[in-house]
Amino acid sequence: MLYFAYGSNLNLFQMKRRCKDSIFLKKINLKDFRLTFRSKYRAADIELKKNSIVPGGLFKISKSDEKKLDVYEDYPSLYKKFYFTYYGKKVMTYTMVKKTPFRFPTERYLNVVKRGYKDCCLDKKYLIQGLKKQN
């Protein structure tokens, strides 16, 4: 299956640790969404926002990888699954169930995300935008 990663799952070392069968395919943009950080965990989330994009990584994952991600993402309590199509292929990602206000991430978590942006050759301007308190 295809999985769209953002946040800490962009970090290739971390993703391989979580999902041993995962294969990074390419960087892609999810249109009409924006990146934010929220919840008591100060974790990355995406939300609908017209004319915005969230850069991320497209991964091929196995069914066992999906089950491991479900546990890691605390599905369905903290995150729910969201599906979209990319060039006719079904892609899964996660979005938070409860849309709490913006919470700046911890330095440790942010460093993992920054490494993921570097790993996947993503434009950090979108990360910087996501780090600003949003209305």
PDB file of C-alpha atoms in Angstrom:
ATOM      1  CA  MET A   1       0.000   0.000   0.000  1.00  0.00           C
ATOM      2  CA  LEU A   2       1.028   3.640  -0.386  1.00  0.00           C
ATOM      3  CA  TYR A   3       1.513   5.872   2.652  1.00  0.00           C
ATOM      4  CA  PHE A   4       1.948   9.664   2.801  1.00  0.00           C
ATOM      5  CA  ALA A   5       4.317  10.589   5.636  1.00  0.00           C
ATOM      6  CA  TYR A   6       4.711  13.986   7.247  1.00  0.00           C
ATOM      7  CA  GLY A   7       6.070  15.054  10.625  1.00  0.00           C
ATOM      8  CA  SER A   8       8.391  12.609  12.361  1.00  0.00           C
ATOM      9  CA  ASN A   9       7.625   9.808   9.893  1.00  0.00           C
ATOM     10  CA  LEU A  10       9.624  11.711   7.247  1.00  0.00           C
ATOM     11  CA  ASN A  11      12.786  10.810   9.154  1.00  0.00           C
ATOM     12  CA  LEU A  12      14.026   7.831   7.131  1.00  0.00           C
ATOM     13  CA  PHE A  13      15.881   6.206  10.031  1.00  0.00           C
ATOM     14  CA  GLN A  14      12.845   6.504  12.278  1.00  0.00           C
ATOM     15  CA  MET A  15      10.467   5.297   9.560  1.00  0.00           C
ATOM     16  CA  LYS A  16      12.628   2.221   8.891  1.00  0.00           C
ATOM     17  CA  ARG A  17      12.672   1.482  12.632  1.00  0.00           C
ATOM     18  CA  ARG A  18       8.882   1.724  12.809  1.00  0.00           C
ATOM     19  CA  CYS A  19       8.202  -0.023   9.502  1.00  0.00           C
ATOM     20  CA  LYS A  20      10.950  -2.439   8.467  1.00  0.00           C
ATOM     21  CA  ASP A  21       9.416  -3.105   5.033  1.00  0.00           C
ATOM     22  CA  SER A  22       8.922   0.585   4.171  1.00  0.00           C
ATOM     23  CA  ILE A  23      10.441   1.956   0.977  1.00  0.00           C
ATOM     24  CA  PHE A  24      10.721   5.690   0.361  1.00  0.00           C
ATOM     25  CA  LEU A  25       9.510   6.306  -3.193  1.00  0.00           C
ATOM     26  CA  LYS A  26       9.557  10.075  -3.659  1.00  0.00           C
ATOM     27  CA  LYS A  27       8.581  13.433  -2.256  1.00  0.00           C
ATOM     28  CA  ILE A  28       5.065  14.651  -3.036  1.00  0.00           C
ATOM     29  CA  ASN A  29       2.780  17.520  -2.070  1.00  0.00           C
ATOM     30  CA  LEU A  30      -0.660  17.124  -0.537  1.00  0.00           C
ATOM     31  CA  LYS A  31      -2.706  20.039  -1.855  1.00  0.00           C
ATOM     32  CA  ASP A  32      -5.352  22.001   0.045  1.00  0.00           C
ATOM     33  CA  PHE A  33      -3.916  20.962   3.421  1.00  0.00           C
ATOM     34  CA  ARG A  34      -1.564  22.687   5.823  1.00  0.00           C
ATOM     35  CA  LEU A  35       0.813  21.395   8.466  1.00  0.00           C
ATOM     36  CA  THR A  36       0.267  22.233  12.121  1.00  0.00           C
ATOM     37  CA  PHE A  37       1.261  20.881  15.523  1.00  0.00           C
ATOM     38  CA  ARG A  38      -1.233  20.112  18.287  1.00  0.00           C
ATOM     39  CA  SER A  39      -2.445  17.930  21.136  1.00  0.00           C
ATOM     40  CA  LYS A  40      -0.764  17.339  24.463  1.00  0.00           C
ATOM     41  CA  TYR A  41       1.950  15.514  22.489  1.00  0.00           C
ATOM     42  CA  ARG A  42       2.686  18.609  20.366  1.00  0.00           C
ATOM     43  CA  ALA A  43       2.743  16.309  17.358  1.00  0.00           C
ATOM     44  CA  ALA A  44       2.375  17.078  13.672  1.00  0.00           C
ATOM     45  CA  ASP A  45      -1.069  17.095  12.112  1.00  0.00           C
ATOM     46  CA  ILE A  46      -2.555  18.178   8.797  1.00  0.00           C
ATOM     47  CA  GLU A  47      -5.795  20.035   8.278  1.00  0.00           C
ATOM     48  CA  LEU A  48      -7.808  21.245   5.329  1.00  0.00           C
ATOM     49  CA  LYS A  49      -6.695  24.665   4.098  1.00  0.00           C
ATOM     50  CA  LYS A  50      -7.540  25.811   0.567  1.00  0.00           C
ATOM     51  CA  ASN A  51      -4.563  26.834  -1.589  1.00  0.00           C
ATOM     52  CA  SER A  52      -2.004  25.362   0.840  1.00  0.00           C
ATOM     53  CA  ILE A  53       0.280  22.359   0.536  1.00  0.00           C
ATOM     54  CA  VAL A  54       1.951  19.904   2.862  1.00  0.00           C
ATOM     55  CA  PRO A  55       5.140  18.423   1.448  1.00  0.00           C
ATOM     56  CA  GLY A  56       5.718  14.840   2.453  1.00  0.00           C
ATOM     57  CA  GLY A  57       7.175  11.501   1.568  1.00  0.00           C
ATOM     58  CA  LEU A  58       5.431   8.792  -0.393  1.00  0.00           C
ATOM     59  CA  PHE A  59       6.287   5.360   0.979  1.00  0.00           C
ATOM     60  CA  LYS A  60       5.383   1.849  -0.013  1.00  0.00           C
ATOM     61  CA  ILE A  61       4.505  -0.098   3.145  1.00  0.00           C
ATOM     62  CA  SER A  62       3.350  -3.618   3.907  1.00  0.00           C
ATOM     63  CA  LYS A  63       0.201  -4.626   5.797  1.00  0.00           C
ATOM     64  CA  SER A  64       2.322  -5.435   8.853  1.00  0.00           C
ATOM     65  CA  ASP A  65       3.894  -1.961   8.595  1.00  0.00           C
ATOM     66  CA  GLU A  66       0.421  -0.435   8.521  1.00  0.00           C
ATOM     67  CA  LYS A  67      -0.483  -2.315  11.710  1.00  0.00           C
ATOM     68  CA  LYS A  68       2.695  -1.034  13.397  1.00  0.00           C
ATOM     69  CA  LEU A  69       1.925   2.529  12.285  1.00  0.00           C
ATOM     70  CA  ASP A  70      -1.617   2.152  13.630  1.00  0.00           C
ATOM     71  CA  VAL A  71      -0.152   1.351  17.054  1.00  0.00           C
ATOM     72  CA  TYR A  72       2.437   4.130  16.869  1.00  0.00           C
ATOM     73  CA  GLU A  73      -0.158   6.707  15.753  1.00  0.00           C
ATOM     74  CA  ASP A  74      -2.634   5.527  18.418  1.00  0.00           C
ATOM     75  CA  TYR A  75      -5.218   4.795  15.721  1.00  0.00           C
ATOM     76  CA  PRO A  76      -8.173   5.356  16.021  1.00  0.00           C
ATOM     77  CA  SER A  77      -7.988   7.299  19.317  1.00  0.00           C
ATOM     78  CA  LEU A  78      -5.439  10.021  18.471  1.00  0.00           C
ATOM     79  CA  TYR A  79      -5.244   9.725  14.679  1.00  0.00           C
ATOM     80  CA  LYS A  80      -7.705   8.550  12.062  1.00  0.00           C
ATOM     81  CA  LYS A  81      -6.939   7.394   8.537  1.00  0.00           C
ATOM     82  CA  PHE A  82      -7.424   9.681   5.579  1.00  0.00           C
ATOM     83  CA  TYR A  83      -7.262   8.453   1.988  1.00  0.00           C
ATOM     84  CA  PHE A  84      -6.588  10.387  -1.209  1.00  0.00           C
ATOM     85  CA  THR A  85      -5.602   9.498  -4.746  1.00  0.00           C
ATOM     86  CA  TYR A  86      -2.266  10.304  -6.318  1.00  0.00           C
ATOM     87  CA  TYR A  87      -2.066   9.642 -10.059  1.00  0.00           C
ATOM     88  CA  GLY A  88      -4.906   7.157  -9.753  1.00  0.00           C
ATOM     89  CA  LYS A  89      -3.381   5.287  -6.781  1.00  0.00           C
ATOM     90  CA  LYS A  90      -4.965   5.182  -3.318  1.00  0.00           C
ATOM     91  CA  VAL A  91      -2.747   6.697  -0.613  1.00  0.00           C
ATOM     92  CA  MET A  92      -3.273   6.543   3.152  1.00  0.00           C
ATOM     93  CA  THR A  93      -2.180   9.072   5.762  1.00  0.00           C
ATOM     94  CA  TYR A  94      -3.218  10.001   9.285  1.00  0.00           C
ATOM     95  CA  THR A  95      -4.957  13.100  10.654  1.00  0.00           C
ATOM     96  CA  MET A  96      -5.732  13.853  14.277  1.00  0.00           C
ATOM     97  CA  VAL A  97      -9.219  13.016  15.480  1.00  0.00           C
ATOM     98  CA  LYS A  98      -9.513  15.973  17.863  1.00  0.00           C
ATOM     99  CA  LYS A  99      -8.451  19.326  16.439  1.00  0.00           C
ATOM    100  CA  THR A 100      -6.918  21.011  19.479  1.00  0.00           C
ATOM    101  CA  PRO A 101      -5.199  24.414  19.357  1.00  0.00           C
ATOM    102  CA  PHE A 102      -1.653  24.821  18.057  1.00  0.00           C
ATOM    103  CA  ARG A 103       1.119  23.610  20.420  1.00  0.00           C
ATOM    104  CA  PHE A 104       4.750  24.270  19.538  1.00  0.00           C
ATOM    105  CA  PRO A 105       6.616  20.914  19.310  1.00  0.00           C
ATOM    106  CA  THR A 106       9.374  19.901  21.696  1.00  0.00           C
ATOM    107  CA  GLU A 107      12.918  20.543  20.541  1.00  0.00           C
ATOM    108  CA  ARG A 108      13.608  16.802  20.291  1.00  0.00           C
ATOM    109  CA  TYR A 109      10.540  16.140  18.140  1.00  0.00           C
ATOM    110  CA  LEU A 110      11.237  19.181  15.967  1.00  0.00           C
ATOM    111  CA  ASN A 111      14.805  17.972  15.333  1.00  0.00           C
ATOM    112  CA  VAL A 112      13.440  14.596  14.177  1.00  0.00           C
ATOM    113  CA  VAL A 113      11.042  16.385  11.802  1.00  0.00           C
ATOM    114  CA  LYS A 114      13.814  18.672  10.488  1.00  0.00           C
ATOM    115  CA  ARG A 115      15.977  15.626   9.779  1.00  0.00           C
ATOM    116  CA  GLY A 116      13.047  14.125   7.865  1.00  0.00           C
ATOM    117  CA  TYR A 117      12.723  17.251   5.730  1.00  0.00           C
ATOM    118  CA  LYS A 118      16.417  16.941   4.919  1.00  0.00           C
ATOM    119  CA  ASP A 119      16.160  13.171   4.253  1.00  0.00           C
ATOM    120  CA  CYS A 120      13.305  13.683   1.787  1.00  0.00           C
ATOM    121  CA  CYS A 121      14.700  16.914   0.234  1.00  0.00           C
ATOM    122  CA  LEU A 122      11.625  18.929   1.230  1.00  0.00           C
ATOM    123  CA  ASP A 123      11.309  22.702   1.229  1.00  0.00           C
ATOM    124  CA  LYS A 124      11.571  23.831   4.865  1.00  0.00           C
ATOM    125  CA  LYS A 125       9.498  26.963   4.227  1.00  0.00           C
ATOM    126  CA  TYR A 126       6.373  24.836   4.724  1.00  0.00           C
ATOM    127  CA  LEU A 127       7.729  23.544   8.019  1.00  0.00           C
ATOM    128  CA  ILE A 128       8.420  27.120   9.120  1.00  0.00           C
ATOM    129  CA  GLN A 129       4.837  28.076   8.191  1.00  0.00           C
ATOM    130  CA  GLY A 130       3.532  25.101  10.188  1.00  0.00           C
ATOM    131  CA  LEU A 131       5.461  26.266  13.231  1.00  0.00           C
ATOM    132  CA  LYS A 132       3.618  29.557  13.377  1.00  0.00           C
ATOM    133  CA  LYS A 133       0.497  29.796  15.507  1.00  0.00           C
ATOM    134  CA  GLN A 134      -2.403  29.611  13.083  1.00  0.00           C
ATOM    135  CA  ASN A 135      -5.853  31.153  13.259  1.00  0.00           C
TER     136      ASN A 135
END
